Amino acid sequence: MKSRGMPTIGQRNRLQYIILGLLNQHPQTGYDLAKAFENEIGEFWQAQHSQIYPMLKRLEAAGEISHEDTVTGEKLAKKKYTLTSAGREKLVTWVSQPSPELTPSKDEFILKLYFIKTANDPRIQPMLREQYQLHQSQLHHLQQRQETVFPNQKAIDQAYGHYLILDHAIERESHYVEWLAQYLEK
Amino acid sequence: MKSRGMPTIGQRNRLQYIILGLLNQHPQTGYDLAKAFENEIGEFWQAQHSQIYPMLKRLEAAGEISHEDTVTGEKLAKKKYTLTSAGREKLVTWVSQPSPELTPSKDEFILKLYFIKTANDPRIQPMLREQYQLHQSQLHHLQQRQETVFPNQKAIDQAYGHYLILDHAIERESHYVEWLAQYLEK
DNA sequence: TCAAAGCATGTAATTAATTACATGTTCGTT
DNA sequence: AACGAACATGTAATTAATTACATGCTTTGA
């Protein structure tokens, strides 16, 4: 049974939890959140501001976050959102829940490969080269970010989860590149 | 400018191309396609029958596939779909196109990890163990499929793309498991 | 001082995807 | 002969996600 007029957010909607998690790190604006989806978690999830702002309103209506109005300069209005205790509880519950699902990777290149029948198809090598370039440069990008964000042990200790997922992403890209190289003709 | 009444399918909608690719391998029914999304390409894309049947109608309306009615037993009606030459052309165009996009992996476990701040958080080890189990068993599953689907070189030569992506998936899971093991406490 | 890039927030329209609803047949096993 | 699993096809309702529309302020550098 669903109550009238009050739309609820589905259990499986992960965006809400990601926003709660980001706000738990420190209070920030919708704009800041949108940046985070381009940078540190862009490897793992993406969301546009047009999805973020409505979600902030829903979470606030649900009493899981609250905002404070601030002004930059003369009149640029910002809304800095903070977790409420209900929001923090919901976040903890989510993180503590098991994650028994394998999500499909949705890699378009891999899909295309699947539809190529023979090893001597002339399209294979150019495709491999393109992906090699792409993932090689992504690997470099991630490695550089690791150097700047985690220059010492202290930085790692202060954001251990962030360190872990960046390390994971680097390993993943690194092996992807190796896999491609294995099938690349010299 | 968009013509009235005739909804078109977006360029970026990949489901249509996957269906074209599957039908190019051999004519089959919507039910068969739904099975394929659970098995051989389930690692890379998923679609429910409720998404597949409408898409088949749209592709047929667009003249890219056509169907033939067949009957199994007394009266079980099936629709066996085949690519038209327009559909084959569209498929070839898609495969030949560059794929310069990095798709986020949407791994819920990784997202949860990101929100854990310190290395001694008691939730980390149980989470790692759960994922280790999950990916270990997925790895076994993939390896078994490789053995049954590609028992010899001839099988590989006849479905080279399929072989490549299965190999890729196995490598990926294998390294994922290694990565997890590296952070697991003995 | 002016222009461009970036900061900041929103809504509308559309499309993609999931979940639920709905129905009927065939095959294999007990 | 009866039952359950698998075959087979669809639609409806809902939710998630993308793309487009829309507006205004601030900072930086030429």
Coordinates of C-alpha atoms (C1' of nucleotides) in Angstrom, one line a residue:
Chain A
M1 CA 0.0 0.0 0.0
K2 CA 1.3 3.4 -1.0
S3 CA 0.1 6.6 0.5
R4 CA -1.5 9.1 -1.8
G5 CA 0.2 12.3 -2.8
M6 CA 3.5 11.6 -1.2
P7 CA 5.9 10.1 -3.6
T8 CA 8.5 7.9 -2.0
I9 CA 12.0 7.1 -3.2
G10 CA 12.6 3.5 -4.2
Q11 CA 14.9 1.4 -2.0
R12 CA 17.1 0.7 -4.9
N13 CA 17.7 4.2 -6.0
R14 CA 21.3 4.6 -5.2
L15 CA 21.6 8.3 -6.0
Q16 CA 20.0 9.3 -2.7
Y17 CA 22.6 7.3 -0.7
I18 CA 25.5 8.7 -2.7
I19 CA 24.2 12.2 -1.9
L20 CA 23.8 11.3 1.7
G21 CA 27.3 9.9 1.8
L22 CA 28.8 13.0 0.1
L23 CA 27.0 15.3 2.5
N24 CA 28.2 13.3 5.4
Q25 CA 31.8 14.1 4.4
H26 CA 31.0 17.8 4.8
P27 CA 28.1 20.1 4.1
Q28 CA 28.0 21.3 0.5
T29 CA 25.8 22.7 -2.2
G30 CA 24.1 20.9 -5.1
Y31 CA 26.7 22.4 -7.4
D32 CA 29.5 20.9 -5.3
L33 CA 27.8 17.5 -5.5
A34 CA 27.5 17.8 -9.3
K35 CA 31.3 18.4 -9.3
A36 CA 31.9 15.3 -7.2
F37 CA 30.0 13.2 -9.8
E38 CA 32.5 14.4 -12.4
N39 CA 35.6 13.9 -10.3
E40 CA 36.2 11.5 -7.4
I41 CA 33.2 9.3 -8.0
G42 CA 32.7 9.8 -11.7
E43 CA 34.4 6.4 -12.3
F44 CA 31.6 4.7 -10.4
W45 CA 28.5 6.8 -10.7
Q46 CA 27.3 9.9 -12.6
A47 CA 24.5 12.3 -12.1
Q48 CA 23.6 15.6 -13.7
H49 CA 22.6 18.6 -11.7
S50 CA 19.1 18.2 -13.1
Q51 CA 18.8 15.0 -11.2
I52 CA 20.6 16.3 -8.1
Y53 CA 18.5 19.4 -7.3
P54 CA 15.2 17.6 -7.3
M55 CA 16.7 14.8 -5.2
L56 CA 17.9 17.3 -2.7
K57 CA 14.4 18.6 -2.3
R58 CA 13.0 15.1 -1.9
L59 CA 15.6 14.2 0.8
E60 CA 14.9 17.5 2.6
A61 CA 11.1 16.9 2.5
A62 CA 11.8 13.4 3.9
G63 CA 13.8 15.1 6.8
E64 CA 17.1 13.4 5.9
I65 CA 18.9 16.6 5.0
S66 CA 18.5 20.3 5.7
H67 CA 19.9 23.4 4.2
E68 CA 21.2 26.8 5.2
D69 CA 21.2 29.8 2.9
T70 CA 24.4 31.6 2.4
V71 CA 25.4 34.4 0.1
T72 CA 28.7 34.8 -1.8
G73 CA 29.7 38.3 -2.9
E74 CA 26.7 40.7 -3.2
K75 CA 23.8 38.4 -3.9
L76 CA 24.8 34.9 -5.2
A77 CA 22.5 32.7 -3.2
K78 CA 23.8 29.2 -2.2
K79 CA 22.2 26.4 -0.3
K80 CA 24.5 24.4 1.8
Y81 CA 23.0 21.1 2.7
T82 CA 23.8 19.0 5.8
L83 CA 22.7 15.6 7.0
T84 CA 20.2 15.3 9.7
S85 CA 20.5 12.5 12.2
A86 CA 17.8 10.6 10.3
G87 CA 19.8 11.0 7.2
R88 CA 23.0 9.8 8.9
E89 CA 21.1 6.7 10.2
K90 CA 19.8 5.9 6.7
L91 CA 23.3 6.2 5.3
V92 CA 24.7 3.8 7.9
T93 CA 21.9 1.3 7.3
W94 CA 22.6 1.3 3.6
V95 CA 26.4 0.8 4.0
S96 CA 25.8 -2.0 6.5
Q97 CA 23.4 -3.8 4.1
P98 CA 24.9 -6.6 1.9
S99 CA 25.5 -5.9 -1.8
P100 CA 25.0 -9.2 -3.4
E101 CA 24.4 -7.9 -6.9
L102 CA 26.6 -8.0 -10.0
T103 CA 25.9 -5.0 -12.1
P104 CA 26.5 -5.3 -15.9
S105 CA 29.4 -3.2 -17.0
K106 CA 27.7 -1.6 -20.1
D107 CA 31.0 -1.2 -22.0
E108 CA 30.0 -0.3 -25.6
F109 CA 33.3 -1.4 -27.1
I110 CA 32.9 -4.9 -25.6
L111 CA 29.4 -5.2 -26.9
K112 CA 30.7 -4.3 -30.4
L113 CA 33.4 -6.9 -30.1
Y114 CA 30.9 -9.5 -29.3
F115 CA 29.3 -9.1 -32.7
I116 CA 32.5 -9.7 -34.6
K117 CA 32.6 -13.3 -35.7
T118 CA 36.1 -14.0 -36.9
A119 CA 39.6 -13.3 -35.7
N120 CA 40.8 -11.8 -39.0
D121 CA 38.0 -9.2 -39.2
P122 CA 39.8 -6.0 -40.2
R123 CA 37.8 -3.9 -37.8
I124 CA 39.2 -5.6 -34.7
Q125 CA 42.7 -4.0 -34.7
P126 CA 41.6 -0.4 -35.1
M127 CA 39.0 -0.9 -32.4
L128 CA 41.6 -2.4 -30.0
R129 CA 44.0 0.5 -30.7
E130 CA 41.3 3.1 -30.1
Q131 CA 40.4 1.5 -26.7
Y132 CA 44.1 1.1 -25.9
Q133 CA 44.5 4.9 -26.3
L134 CA 41.3 5.6 -24.3
H135 CA 42.1 3.5 -21.3
Q136 CA 45.8 4.3 -21.3
S137 CA 45.0 8.0 -21.0
Q138 CA 42.4 7.3 -18.3
L139 CA 44.9 5.3 -16.4
H140 CA 47.4 8.2 -16.5
H141 CA 44.7 10.5 -15.3
L142 CA 43.8 8.3 -12.4
Q143 CA 47.5 7.8 -11.5
Q144 CA 48.0 11.6 -11.4
R145 CA 45.0 12.1 -9.2
Q146 CA 46.3 9.5 -6.8
E147 CA 49.6 11.4 -6.6
T148 CA 48.0 14.7 -5.9
V149 CA 45.2 13.5 -3.6
F150 CA 47.2 11.0 -1.7
P151 CA 50.8 12.2 -1.5
N152 CA 51.4 10.7 1.9
Q153 CA 50.2 8.1 4.4
K154 CA 48.3 10.8 6.4
A155 CA 46.1 11.6 3.4
I156 CA 45.3 7.9 2.9
D157 CA 44.4 7.5 6.6
Q158 CA 42.0 10.4 6.5
A159 CA 40.0 9.2 3.5
Y160 CA 40.7 5.5 3.4
G161 CA 37.6 4.6 1.4
H162 CA 38.4 7.1 -1.2
Y163 CA 41.9 5.7 -1.4
L164 CA 40.6 2.2 -1.8
I165 CA 38.3 3.0 -4.7
L166 CA 40.9 5.0 -6.5
D167 CA 43.3 2.2 -6.1
H168 CA 40.7 -0.2 -7.4
A169 CA 40.0 2.0 -10.4
I170 CA 43.7 2.2 -11.2
E171 CA 44.1 -1.6 -11.0
R172 CA 41.1 -2.1 -13.2
E173 CA 42.3 0.3 -15.9
S174 CA 45.7 -1.1 -15.7
H175 CA 44.5 -4.7 -16.3
Y176 CA 42.1 -3.5 -19.0
V177 CA 45.1 -1.9 -20.9
E178 CA 47.1 -5.1 -20.4
W179 CA 44.2 -7.2 -21.8
L180 CA 44.0 -5.0 -24.8
A181 CA 47.7 -5.1 -25.4
Q182 CA 47.6 -8.9 -25.4
Y183 CA 45.4 -8.9 -28.5
L184 CA 47.1 -6.0 -30.2
E185 CA 49.3 -6.8 -33.2
K186 CA 52.7 -5.3 -33.1
Chain B
M1 CA 12.8 19.0 -36.3
K2 CA 10.9 15.9 -35.3
S3 CA 8.1 14.4 -37.3
R4 CA 4.7 14.1 -35.5
G5 CA 3.3 10.8 -34.4
M6 CA 6.3 8.8 -35.3
P7 CA 8.6 8.3 -32.3
T8 CA 12.2 7.7 -33.2
I9 CA 14.8 5.8 -31.3
G10 CA 17.7 7.8 -29.9
Q11 CA 21.1 7.3 -31.4
R12 CA 22.5 6.4 -28.0
N13 CA 20.0 3.7 -27.2
R14 CA 22.2 0.7 -27.3
L15 CA 19.5 -1.9 -26.8
Q16 CA 18.5 -1.6 -30.4
Y17 CA 22.0 -2.4 -31.7
I18 CA 22.4 -5.3 -29.3
I19 CA 19.1 -6.8 -30.6
L20 CA 20.2 -6.3 -34.2
G21 CA 23.6 -7.9 -33.4
L22 CA 21.9 -10.9 -31.8
L23 CA 19.5 -11.3 -34.6
N24 CA 22.4 -11.1 -37.1
Q25 CA 23.9 -14.2 -35.5
H26 CA 20.7 -16.1 -36.3
P27 CA 17.0 -15.4 -36.4
Q28 CA 15.3 -15.8 -33.1
T29 CA 12.3 -14.9 -30.9
G30 CA 12.0 -12.2 -28.3
Y31 CA 12.1 -15.0 -25.7
D32 CA 15.4 -16.2 -27.0
L33 CA 16.8 -12.6 -26.9
A34 CA 15.7 -12.3 -23.3
K35 CA 17.7 -15.5 -22.5
A36 CA 20.7 -14.1 -24.2
F37 CA 20.6 -11.1 -21.9
E38 CA 20.7 -13.5 -18.9
N39 CA 23.5 -15.6 -20.3
E40 CA 26.2 -14.7 -22.8
I41 CA 25.9 -10.9 -22.6
G42 CA 24.4 -10.6 -19.1
E43 CA 27.9 -9.5 -17.9
F44 CA 27.7 -6.5 -20.2
W45 CA 24.1 -5.6 -20.7
Q46 CA 20.7 -6.6 -19.3
A47 CA 17.2 -6.1 -20.6
Q48 CA 13.9 -7.5 -19.5
H49 CA 11.4 -9.0 -21.9
S50 CA 9.1 -6.0 -21.2
Q51 CA 11.8 -3.8 -22.9
I52 CA 12.6 -6.3 -25.6
Y53 CA 9.1 -6.9 -27.1
P54 CA 8.3 -3.2 -27.6
M55 CA 11.8 -2.7 -29.1
L56 CA 11.2 -5.5 -31.6
K57 CA 8.0 -3.7 -32.7
R58 CA 9.8 -0.4 -33.1
L59 CA 12.6 -2.0 -35.1
E60 CA 10.1 -3.8 -37.3
A61 CA 8.2 -0.6 -37.9
A62 CA 11.4 1.0 -38.9
G63 CA 12.0 -1.7 -41.4
E64 CA 15.2 -3.0 -39.8
I65 CA 13.9 -6.4 -38.8
S66 CA 11.0 -8.6 -39.9
H67 CA 9.3 -11.6 -38.4
E68 CA 7.9 -14.9 -39.5
D69 CA 5.2 -16.6 -37.5
T70 CA 5.8 -20.2 -36.5
V71 CA 3.9 -22.7 -34.3
T72 CA 5.3 -25.2 -31.9
G73 CA 3.1 -28.1 -31.0
E74 CA -0.6 -27.5 -31.5
K75 CA -0.9 -23.7 -31.1
L76 CA 2.0 -22.0 -29.4
A77 CA 2.7 -19.1 -31.6
K78 CA 6.2 -17.8 -31.9
K79 CA 7.6 -14.8 -33.8
K80 CA 11.0 -15.5 -35.3
Y81 CA 12.7 -12.2 -36.1
T82 CA 15.3 -11.7 -38.9
L83 CA 17.5 -8.7 -39.9
T84 CA 16.6 -6.9 -43.0
S85 CA 19.4 -5.5 -45.2
A86 CA 18.6 -2.0 -43.6
G87 CA 19.0 -3.6 -40.2
R88 CA 22.3 -5.2 -41.2
E89 CA 23.6 -1.9 -42.5
K90 CA 22.6 -0.1 -39.3
L91 CA 24.4 -2.7 -37.3
V92 CA 27.6 -2.5 -39.4
T93 CA 27.5 1.3 -39.1
W94 CA 27.2 1.1 -35.3
V95 CA 30.1 -1.4 -34.9
S96 CA 32.3 0.8 -37.2
Q97 CA 31.7 3.9 -35.2
P98 CA 34.3 4.9 -32.5
S99 CA 33.4 4.2 -28.9
P100 CA 35.2 7.0 -27.1
E101 CA 33.1 6.9 -23.9
L102 CA 34.1 5.6 -20.5
T103 CA 31.0 4.3 -18.7
P104 CA 30.8 4.4 -14.9
S105 CA 30.9 0.9 -13.4
K106 CA 28.0 1.4 -10.9
D107 CA 29.4 -1.1 -8.4
E108 CA 27.4 -0.6 -5.2
F109 CA 30.0 -2.2 -3.0
I110 CA 32.6 0.2 -4.3
L111 CA 30.3 3.2 -3.6
K112 CA 29.8 2.0 0.0
L113 CA 33.6 1.6 0.4
Y114 CA 34.0 5.2 -0.6
F115 CA 32.0 6.4 2.3
I116 CA 34.1 4.6 4.9
K117 CA 36.7 6.9 6.3
T118 CA 39.2 4.9 8.3
A119 CA 41.1 1.7 7.7
N120 CA 40.1 0.2 11.0
D121 CA 36.4 0.6 10.4
P122 CA 34.9 -2.8 11.5
R123 CA 32.6 -2.9 8.5
I124 CA 35.4 -3.2 5.9
Q125 CA 36.5 -6.8 6.5
P126 CA 33.0 -8.3 6.4
M127 CA 32.2 -6.3 3.2
L128 CA 35.5 -7.5 1.6
R129 CA 34.7 -11.1 2.5
E130 CA 31.2 -10.9 1.0
Q131 CA 32.5 -9.5 -2.2
Y132 CA 35.3 -12.0 -2.3
Q133 CA 32.7 -14.8 -2.2
L134 CA 30.5 -13.1 -4.8
H135 CA 33.2 -12.5 -7.3
Q136 CA 34.9 -15.8 -6.7
S137 CA 31.8 -17.7 -7.5
Q138 CA 31.1 -15.5 -10.5
L139 CA 34.7 -16.3 -11.7
H140 CA 34.1 -20.0 -11.4
H141 CA 30.8 -19.7 -13.3
L142 CA 32.5 -17.8 -16.2
Q143 CA 35.4 -20.3 -16.3
Q144 CA 33.0 -23.2 -16.5
R145 CA 31.1 -21.5 -19.3
Q146 CA 34.3 -20.9 -21.2
E147 CA 35.1 -24.6 -20.9
T148 CA 31.7 -25.7 -22.2
V149 CA 31.2 -23.1 -24.9
F150 CA 34.8 -23.0 -26.2
P151 CA 36.2 -26.6 -25.8
N152 CA 38.5 -26.3 -28.8
Q153 CA 40.0 -23.9 -31.3
K154 CA 37.3 -24.4 -33.8
A155 CA 34.6 -23.1 -31.4
I156 CA 36.8 -20.1 -30.8
D157 CA 37.2 -19.4 -34.5
Q158 CA 33.5 -19.6 -35.1
A159 CA 32.6 -17.0 -32.5
Y160 CA 35.7 -15.0 -31.9
G161 CA 34.0 -11.9 -30.5
H162 CA 32.1 -14.0 -28.0
Y163 CA 35.4 -15.7 -27.0
L164 CA 37.1 -12.3 -26.5
I165 CA 34.4 -10.9 -24.3
L166 CA 34.2 -14.0 -22.2
D167 CA 38.0 -13.9 -21.8
H168 CA 37.8 -10.3 -20.9
A169 CA 35.1 -10.9 -18.3
I170 CA 37.2 -13.8 -16.8
E171 CA 40.3 -11.6 -16.6
R172 CA 38.2 -8.8 -15.0
E173 CA 36.7 -11.0 -12.3
S174 CA 40.0 -12.6 -11.7
H175 CA 41.7 -9.3 -11.0
Y176 CA 38.8 -8.1 -8.9
V177 CA 39.2 -11.2 -6.7
E178 CA 42.9 -10.5 -6.4
W179 CA 42.4 -6.9 -5.5
L180 CA 39.9 -7.9 -2.8
A181 CA 42.3 -10.6 -1.5
Q182 CA 45.0 -8.0 -1.2
Y183 CA 43.0 -6.1 1.4
L184 CA 41.6 -9.1 3.2
E185 CA 43.1 -9.9 6.6
K186 CA 44.2 -13.5 7.1
Chain C
dT1 C1' 36.3 47.3 -18.8
dC2 C1' 34.6 43.7 -21.0
dA3 C1' 34.2 39.0 -22.2
dA4 C1' 34.5 34.3 -21.1
dA5 C1' 34.7 30.7 -17.9
dG6 C1' 32.9 29.0 -14.0
dC7 C1' 29.6 29.3 -10.1
dA8 C1' 24.9 28.5 -8.8
dT9 C1' 20.0 26.9 -9.1
dG10 C1' 16.2 25.4 -11.0
dT11 C1' 12.2 23.2 -14.4
dA12 C1' 10.4 20.7 -18.6
dA13 C1' 10.5 17.2 -21.9
dT14 C1' 11.9 13.1 -23.3
dT15 C1' 13.8 8.5 -23.2
dA16 C1' 15.4 4.3 -20.9
dA17 C1' 14.7 0.9 -17.6
dT18 C1' 12.4 -1.7 -14.0
dT19 C1' 8.6 -3.7 -11.8
dA20 C1' 4.1 -5.3 -11.9
dC21 C1' 0.2 -7.0 -14.3
dA22 C1' -1.8 -10.5 -17.5
dT23 C1' -2.4 -14.7 -20.2
dG24 C1' -1.8 -19.0 -22.3
dT25 C1' 1.1 -23.3 -24.2
dT26 C1' 4.4 -27.2 -24.0
dC27 C1' 7.5 -30.4 -22.0
dG28 C1' 9.3 -33.4 -18.7
dT29 C1' 8.7 -35.9 -14.5
dT30 C1' 6.3 -38.3 -11.0
Chain D
dA1 C1' -3.1 -37.7 -15.2
dA2 C1' -1.5 -34.0 -12.8
dC3 C1' 1.9 -30.6 -11.7
dG4 C1' 5.6 -27.6 -12.1
dA5 C1' 9.1 -25.5 -14.8
dA6 C1' 10.1 -23.5 -18.8
dC7 C1' 8.4 -21.5 -23.2
dA8 C1' 6.2 -17.6 -25.2
dT9 C1' 4.2 -12.8 -25.7
dG10 C1' 2.4 -8.9 -24.5
dT11 C1' 0.8 -4.1 -21.7
dA12 C1' 0.7 -0.8 -17.7
dA13 C1' 2.6 1.8 -14.3
dT14 C1' 6.3 3.7 -12.2
dT15 C1' 10.9 5.3 -11.6
dA16 C1' 15.5 6.7 -13.2
dA17 C1' 18.3 9.2 -16.1
dT18 C1' 19.4 12.3 -19.9
dT19 C1' 18.9 16.3 -22.6
dA20 C1' 17.1 20.7 -23.3
dC21 C1' 15.4 25.0 -21.6
dA22 C1' 16.0 29.0 -18.6
dT23 C1' 18.1 32.5 -15.6
dG24 C1' 21.4 35.1 -13.1
dC25 C1' 26.0 36.2 -10.4
dT26 C1' 31.2 36.2 -9.7
dT27 C1' 35.9 35.8 -10.8
dT28 C1' 39.8 35.9 -13.8
dG29 C1' 42.5 37.5 -17.3
dA30 C1' 43.2 40.0 -21.6

